[in-house]
PDB file of C-alpha atoms in Angstrom:
ATOM      1  CA  LEU A  42     -20.524  16.528 119.950  1.00 52.00           C
ATOM      2  CA  ALA A  43     -17.013  15.963 121.299  1.00 49.00           C
ATOM      3  CA  GLU A  44     -15.689  16.143 117.763  1.00 49.00           C
ATOM      4  CA  MET A  45     -17.383  19.518 117.176  1.00 47.00           C
ATOM      5  CA  LEU A  46     -16.001  20.941 120.395  1.00 44.00           C
ATOM      6  CA  CYS A  47     -12.536  19.769 119.434  1.00 44.00           C
ATOM      7  CA  LEU A  48     -12.831  21.430 116.008  1.00 43.00           C
ATOM      8  CA  SER A  49     -14.152  24.703 117.442  1.00 47.00           C
ATOM      9  CA  GLY A  50     -11.324  24.684 119.978  1.00 44.00           C
ATOM     10  CA  LEU A  51      -8.831  24.248 117.142  1.00 41.00           C
ATOM     11  CA  SER A  52     -10.369  27.084 115.154  1.00 44.00           C
ATOM     12  CA  VAL A  53     -10.185  29.382 118.203  1.00 40.00           C
ATOM     13  CA  ALA A  54      -6.534  28.442 118.718  1.00 40.00           C
ATOM     14  CA  PHE A  55      -5.850  29.049 115.026  1.00 41.00           C
ATOM     15  CA  ALA A  56      -7.592  32.442 115.100  1.00 39.00           C
ATOM     16  CA  LEU A  57      -5.550  33.484 118.147  1.00 38.00           C
ATOM     17  CA  ALA A  58      -2.355  32.455 116.388  1.00 41.00           C
ATOM     18  CA  LEU A  59      -3.182  34.899 113.582  1.00 40.00           C
ATOM     19  CA  VAL A  60      -3.698  37.838 115.955  1.00 39.00           C
ATOM     20  CA  PRO A  61      -0.435  39.776 116.068  1.00 41.00           C
ATOM     21  CA  GLY A  62       1.199  39.914 119.479  1.00 40.00           C
ATOM     22  CA  PRO A  63       2.508  43.077 121.054  1.00 44.00           C
ATOM     23  CA  ALA A  64       5.041  44.862 118.879  1.00 46.00           C
ATOM     24  CA  GLU A  65       8.608  44.295 119.910  1.00 57.00           C
ATOM     25  CA  ALA A  66       9.579  47.424 121.834  1.00 70.00           C
ATOM     26  CA  LEU A  67      12.894  49.057 121.082  1.00 70.00           C
ATOM     27  CA  ARG A  68      15.706  48.358 123.485  1.00 75.00           C
ATOM     28  CA  GLU A  69      18.112  51.041 124.701  1.00 72.00           C
ATOM     29  CA  GLY A  70      20.405  51.986 121.807  1.00 74.00           C
ATOM     30  CA  ASP A  71      18.152  50.400 119.150  1.00 81.00           C
ATOM     31  CA  CYS A  72      17.421  52.558 116.122  1.00 88.00           C
ATOM     32  CA  GLU A  73      19.820  55.195 117.429  1.00 92.00           C
ATOM     33  CA  VAL A  74      19.992  57.200 114.199  1.00 94.00           C
ATOM     34  CA  CYS A  75      16.246  56.891 113.480  1.00 94.00           C
ATOM     35  CA  VAL A  76      15.163  58.023 116.964  1.00 94.00           C
ATOM     36  CA  ASN A  77      17.706  60.840 117.125  1.00 94.00           C
ATOM     37  CA  PHE A  78      17.113  62.192 113.609  1.00 95.00           C
ATOM     38  CA  LEU A  79      13.298  61.996 113.798  1.00 96.00           C
ATOM     39  CA  GLY A  80      13.378  63.528 117.291  1.00 95.00           C
ATOM     40  CA  LYS A  81      15.330  66.545 116.006  1.00 95.00           C
ATOM     41  CA  PHE A  82      13.132  66.696 112.903  1.00 95.00           C
ATOM     42  CA  TYR A  83       9.882  66.623 114.950  1.00 95.00           C
ATOM     43  CA  GLN A  84      11.221  69.425 117.166  1.00 95.00           C
ATOM     44  CA  SER A  85      12.131  71.485 114.087  1.00 94.00           C
ATOM     45  CA  LEU A  86       8.585  71.037 112.753  1.00 94.00           C
ATOM     46  CA  LYS A  87       7.183  72.408 116.003  1.00 93.00           C
ATOM     47  CA  ASP A  88       9.742  75.234 116.157  1.00 94.00           C
ATOM     48  CA  ASN A  89       9.016  76.314 112.566  1.00 93.00           C
ATOM     49  CA  ASP A  90       5.211  76.092 112.912  1.00 91.00           C
ATOM     50  CA  VAL A  91       4.904  73.553 110.095  1.00 89.00           C
ATOM     51  CA  LYS A  92       1.337  72.305 109.574  1.00 90.00           C
ATOM     52  CA  PHE A  93       1.049  68.748 110.813  1.00 93.00           C
ATOM     53  CA  ASN A  94      -0.288  67.141 107.649  1.00 94.00           C
ATOM     54  CA  SER A  95       1.447  64.425 105.631  1.00 92.00           C
ATOM     55  CA  ALA A  96       2.220  66.583 102.572  1.00 93.00           C
ATOM     56  CA  ASP A  97       3.884  69.417 104.503  1.00 95.00           C
ATOM     57  CA  ILE A  98       5.794  66.970 106.690  1.00 95.00           C
ATOM     58  CA  GLU A  99       7.039  65.061 103.621  1.00 94.00           C
ATOM     59  CA  LYS A 100       8.177  68.305 102.005  1.00 94.00           C
ATOM     60  CA  ALA A 101      10.016  69.364 105.172  1.00 95.00           C
ATOM     61  CA  LEU A 102      11.521  65.872 105.601  1.00 95.00           C
ATOM     62  CA  THR A 103      12.838  65.811 102.035  1.00 94.00           C
ATOM     63  CA  LYS A 104      14.334  69.286 102.531  1.00 94.00           C
ATOM     64  CA  SER A 105      15.853  68.288 105.875  1.00 94.00           C
ATOM     65  CA  CYS A 106      17.289  65.095 104.372  1.00 93.00           C
ATOM     66  CA  GLY A 107      18.911  67.122 101.612  1.00 91.00           C
ATOM     67  CA  GLU A 108      21.144  68.728 104.235  1.00 90.00           C
ATOM     68  CA  THR A 109      22.215  65.519 106.008  1.00 89.00           C
ATOM     69  CA  LYS A 110      25.531  63.709 105.931  1.00 84.00           C
ATOM     70  CA  GLY A 111      26.802  60.345 107.097  1.00 86.00           C
ATOM     71  CA  LYS A 112      24.483  57.973 108.932  1.00 91.00           C
ATOM     72  CA  GLU A 113      21.539  60.380 108.890  1.00 91.00           C
ATOM     73  CA  ASN A 114      21.805  60.618 105.113  1.00 93.00           C
ATOM     74  CA  ARG A 115      21.826  56.810 104.949  1.00 93.00           C
ATOM     75  CA  PHE A 116      18.654  56.779 107.107  1.00 94.00           C
ATOM     76  CA  CYS A 117      17.016  59.266 104.718  1.00 94.00           C
ATOM     77  CA  TYR A 118      18.024  57.042 101.806  1.00 95.00           C
ATOM     78  CA  TYR A 119      16.411  53.998 103.454  1.00 94.00           C
ATOM     79  CA  ILE A 120      13.073  55.779 103.957  1.00 95.00           C
ATOM     80  CA  GLY A 121      13.131  57.253 100.448  1.00 93.00           C
ATOM     81  CA  ALA A 122      13.632  60.898 101.367  1.00 93.00           C
ATOM     82  CA  THR A 123      16.701  61.388  99.151  1.00 92.00           C
ATOM     83  CA  SER A 124      16.672  61.903  95.397  1.00 89.00           C
ATOM     84  CA  ASP A 125      18.703  58.732  94.751  1.00 92.00           C
ATOM     85  CA  ALA A 126      16.582  56.431  96.941  1.00 88.00           C
ATOM     86  CA  ALA A 127      15.229  53.251  95.394  1.00 82.00           C
ATOM     87  CA  THR A 128      12.248  52.807  97.720  1.00 82.00           C
ATOM     88  CA  LYS A 129       9.706  55.259  99.077  1.00 87.00           C
ATOM     89  CA  ILE A 130       8.407  54.558 102.563  1.00 92.00           C
ATOM     90  CA  ILE A 131       8.503  58.232 103.510  1.00 94.00           C
ATOM     91  CA  ASN A 132       4.742  58.097 104.223  1.00 94.00           C
ATOM     92  CA  GLU A 133       5.542  55.607 107.024  1.00 94.00           C
ATOM     93  CA  VAL A 134       7.158  58.596 108.740  1.00 95.00           C
ATOM     94  CA  SER A 135       5.023  61.551 107.632  1.00 95.00           C
ATOM     95  CA  LYS A 136       1.601  60.065 108.389  1.00 95.00           C
ATOM     96  CA  PRO A 137       2.343  58.995 112.007  1.00 96.00           C
ATOM     97  CA  LEU A 138       4.201  62.280 112.649  1.00 95.00           C
ATOM     98  CA  SER A 139       1.101  64.170 111.501  1.00 94.00           C
ATOM     99  CA  TYR A 140      -0.730  62.482 114.409  1.00 95.00           C
ATOM    100  CA  HIS A 141       2.173  63.246 116.801  1.00 94.00           C
ATOM    101  CA  VAL A 142       3.045  59.551 117.238  1.00 95.00           C
ATOM    102  CA  PRO A 143       6.231  59.261 119.372  1.00 95.00           C
ATOM    103  CA  VAL A 144       9.346  58.819 117.221  1.00 95.00           C
ATOM    104  CA  GLU A 145      10.245  55.599 119.071  1.00 95.00           C
ATOM    105  CA  LYS A 146       6.981  54.028 117.845  1.00 95.00           C
ATOM    106  CA  ILE A 147       7.613  55.220 114.293  1.00 95.00           C
ATOM    107  CA  CYS A 148      11.103  53.696 114.368  1.00 95.00           C
ATOM    108  CA  GLU A 149       9.641  50.416 115.716  1.00 94.00           C
ATOM    109  CA  LYS A 150       7.350  50.247 112.677  1.00 94.00           C
ATOM    110  CA  LEU A 151      10.167  51.166 110.300  1.00 94.00           C
ATOM    111  CA  LYS A 152      12.278  48.380 111.813  1.00 92.00           C
ATOM    112  CA  LYS A 153       9.622  45.866 110.703  1.00 92.00           C
ATOM    113  CA  LYS A 154       9.603  47.319 107.165  1.00 91.00           C
ATOM    114  CA  ASP A 155      13.385  47.462 106.805  1.00 91.00           C
ATOM    115  CA  GLY A 156      15.706  46.071 109.466  1.00 90.00           C
ATOM    116  CA  GLN A 157      18.671  48.069 108.119  1.00 92.00           C
ATOM    117  CA  ILE A 158      17.083  51.267 109.428  1.00 91.00           C
ATOM    118  CA  CYS A 159      17.641  50.212 113.018  1.00 90.00           C
ATOM    119  CA  GLU A 160      21.109  48.835 112.394  1.00 92.00           C
ATOM    120  CA  LEU A 161      22.419  52.347 111.727  1.00 91.00           C
ATOM    121  CA  LYS A 162      24.611  53.600 114.564  1.00 90.00           C
ATOM    122  CA  TYR A 163      26.536  56.852 114.896  1.00 85.00           C
ATOM    123  CA  ASP A 164      30.306  56.628 114.693  1.00 80.00           C
ATOM    124  CA  LYS A 165      32.022  57.184 118.016  1.00 78.00           C
ATOM    125  CA  GLN A 166      33.020  60.810 118.319  1.00 77.00           C
ATOM    126  CA  LEU A 167      36.686  61.511 118.888  1.00 81.00           C
ATOM    127  CA  ASP A 168      37.587  63.866 121.695  1.00 83.00           C
ATOM    128  CA  LEU A 169      39.754  66.299 119.770  1.00 86.00           C
ATOM    129  CA  THR A 170      40.965  67.934 122.981  1.00 85.00           C
ATOM    130  CA  THR A 171      42.842  64.798 124.092  1.00 87.00           C
ATOM    131  CA  VAL A 172      43.284  62.459 121.111  1.00 88.00           C
ATOM    132  CA  ASP A 173      46.821  61.952 119.825  1.00 90.00           C
ATOM    133  CA  LEU A 174      46.430  62.637 116.115  1.00 92.00           C
ATOM    134  CA  LYS A 175      49.716  60.849 115.387  1.00 93.00           C
ATOM    135  CA  LYS A 176      48.217  57.592 116.704  1.00 92.00           C
ATOM    136  CA  LEU A 177      45.106  57.760 114.497  1.00 91.00           C
ATOM    137  CA  LYS A 178      44.860  55.966 111.175  1.00 92.00           C
ATOM    138  CA  VAL A 179      44.803  58.055 107.995  1.00 93.00           C
ATOM    139  CA  LYS A 180      41.212  56.826 107.459  1.00 91.00           C
ATOM    140  CA  ASP A 181      40.187  58.421 110.786  1.00 90.00           C
ATOM    141  CA  LEU A 182      42.047  61.636 109.985  1.00 92.00           C
ATOM    142  CA  LYS A 183      40.213  61.805 106.638  1.00 91.00           C
ATOM    143  CA  LYS A 184      36.918  61.223 108.461  1.00 87.00           C
ATOM    144  CA  ILE A 185      37.573  64.219 110.755  1.00 88.00           C
ATOM    145  CA  LEU A 186      38.122  66.438 107.723  1.00 90.00           C
ATOM    146  CA  GLU A 187      35.077  64.953 105.981  1.00 86.00           C
ATOM    147  CA  GLU A 188      32.852  65.720 108.993  1.00 83.00           C
ATOM    148  CA  TRP A 189      34.036  69.319 108.777  1.00 84.00           C
ATOM    149  CA  GLY A 190      33.188  69.373 105.075  1.00 86.00           C
ATOM    150  CA  GLU A 191      36.862  69.774 104.188  1.00 90.00           C
ATOM    151  CA  SER A 192      39.292  67.724 102.141  1.00 90.00           C
ATOM    152  CA  CYS A 193      43.049  67.564 101.958  1.00 91.00           C
ATOM    153  CA  LYS A 194      44.031  68.069  98.338  1.00 91.00           C
ATOM    154  CA  GLY A 195      47.586  66.976  97.704  1.00 91.00           C
ATOM    155  CA  CYS A 196      47.935  65.204 101.049  1.00 92.00           C
ATOM    156  CA  ALA A 197      50.095  62.128 100.640  1.00 91.00           C
ATOM    157  CA  GLU A 198      51.524  61.482 104.095  1.00 93.00           C
ATOM    158  CA  LYS A 199      49.854  61.113 107.468  1.00 95.00           C
ATOM    159  CA  SER A 200      51.690  64.256 108.610  1.00 95.00           C
ATOM    160  CA  ASP A 201      49.949  66.237 105.806  1.00 95.00           C
ATOM    161  CA  PHE A 202      46.529  65.269 107.176  1.00 95.00           C
ATOM    162  CA  ILE A 203      47.579  66.089 110.749  1.00 94.00           C
ATOM    163  CA  ARG A 204      48.885  69.496 109.618  1.00 94.00           C
ATOM    164  CA  LYS A 205      45.586  70.221 107.824  1.00 95.00           C
ATOM    165  CA  ILE A 206      43.507  69.187 110.880  1.00 93.00           C
ATOM    166  CA  THR A 207      45.555  71.302 113.284  1.00 92.00           C
ATOM    167  CA  GLU A 208      45.323  74.205 110.834  1.00 93.00           C
ATOM    168  CA  LEU A 209      41.498  73.947 110.627  1.00 93.00           C
ATOM    169  CA  MET A 210      40.812  73.008 114.261  1.00 92.00           C
ATOM    170  CA  PRO A 211      40.394  76.609 115.511  1.00 91.00           C
ATOM    171  CA  LYS A 212      37.642  77.078 112.882  1.00 91.00           C
ATOM    172  CA  TYR A 213      35.703  73.815 113.456  1.00 87.00           C
ATOM    173  CA  ALA A 214      36.592  72.853 117.034  1.00 86.00           C
ATOM    174  CA  PRO A 215      37.722  76.044 118.768  1.00 86.00           C
ATOM    175  CA  ALA A 216      37.372  74.619 122.298  1.00 86.00           C
ATOM    176  CA  ALA A 217      39.527  71.619 121.362  1.00 85.00           C
ATOM    177  CA  ALA A 218      42.087  73.887 119.685  1.00 85.00           C
ATOM    178  CA  LYS A 219      42.399  76.025 122.845  1.00 85.00           C
ATOM    179  CA  ALA A 220      42.673  72.972 125.118  1.00 83.00           C
ATOM    180  CA  ARG A 221      45.437  71.340 123.086  1.00 79.00           C
ATOM    181  CA  THR A 222      49.007  72.126 123.967  1.00 64.00           C
ATOM    182  CA  ASP A 223      50.715  70.346 121.053  1.00 54.00           C
ATOM    183  CA  LEU A 224      49.516  72.799 118.399  1.00 47.00           C
TER     184      LEU A 224
END
C-alpha cells in the first residue's frame, strides 16, 4: 500500500510538472517595437472600421507592413507580413487581434515563438533642435536623411551631409529648423 501511495504521489508530481506555469509577463520596455506597432495597428483597424476577422486583419496588416521602415519593417519581416519573409506566423497576430486580445499579450506569445521579436528596440531619436551636427558621425547623418526618405547623392565629405540636412530640415523638421540658430 505504501508503495502504491508513493507511486501515485510521483505521478501527481509529474503531471503538475507538465502543466505550464503562468506566462512570463512583459517587463517595462520589453517588446517595444511589437507593442508600439501593434498598438498603432489595432487603433487604425478601429478607426477604419475594419471587420475583426482574421482574413481582413491579415490583409490590413500586410498592407500596413508594406509602408513600414526600420525596426517596424524588421518586426513585420519576423512575423511574415512582408513579401520577403521566410516564415509566416502572421496568424499569431491576426487571430488574437480578431478577439481584441491586448497587444501586450500578443507580443508575449510572439516572444515565445521567436525571441528576436522582443529584442527589437527603436533607435534613440536625435533632438534636431539642439544636436551639433558637426559632432555626429557620418553614419548618424546618413540615418537622419534615410529616416526622411532622402539620400545624399555625390556626398563625399561630412560637410556635404550636414549641408544636405540643413537644406532639408525646414521640410522634414520645421520646428527644429526654426529653433536652430546655426542655420
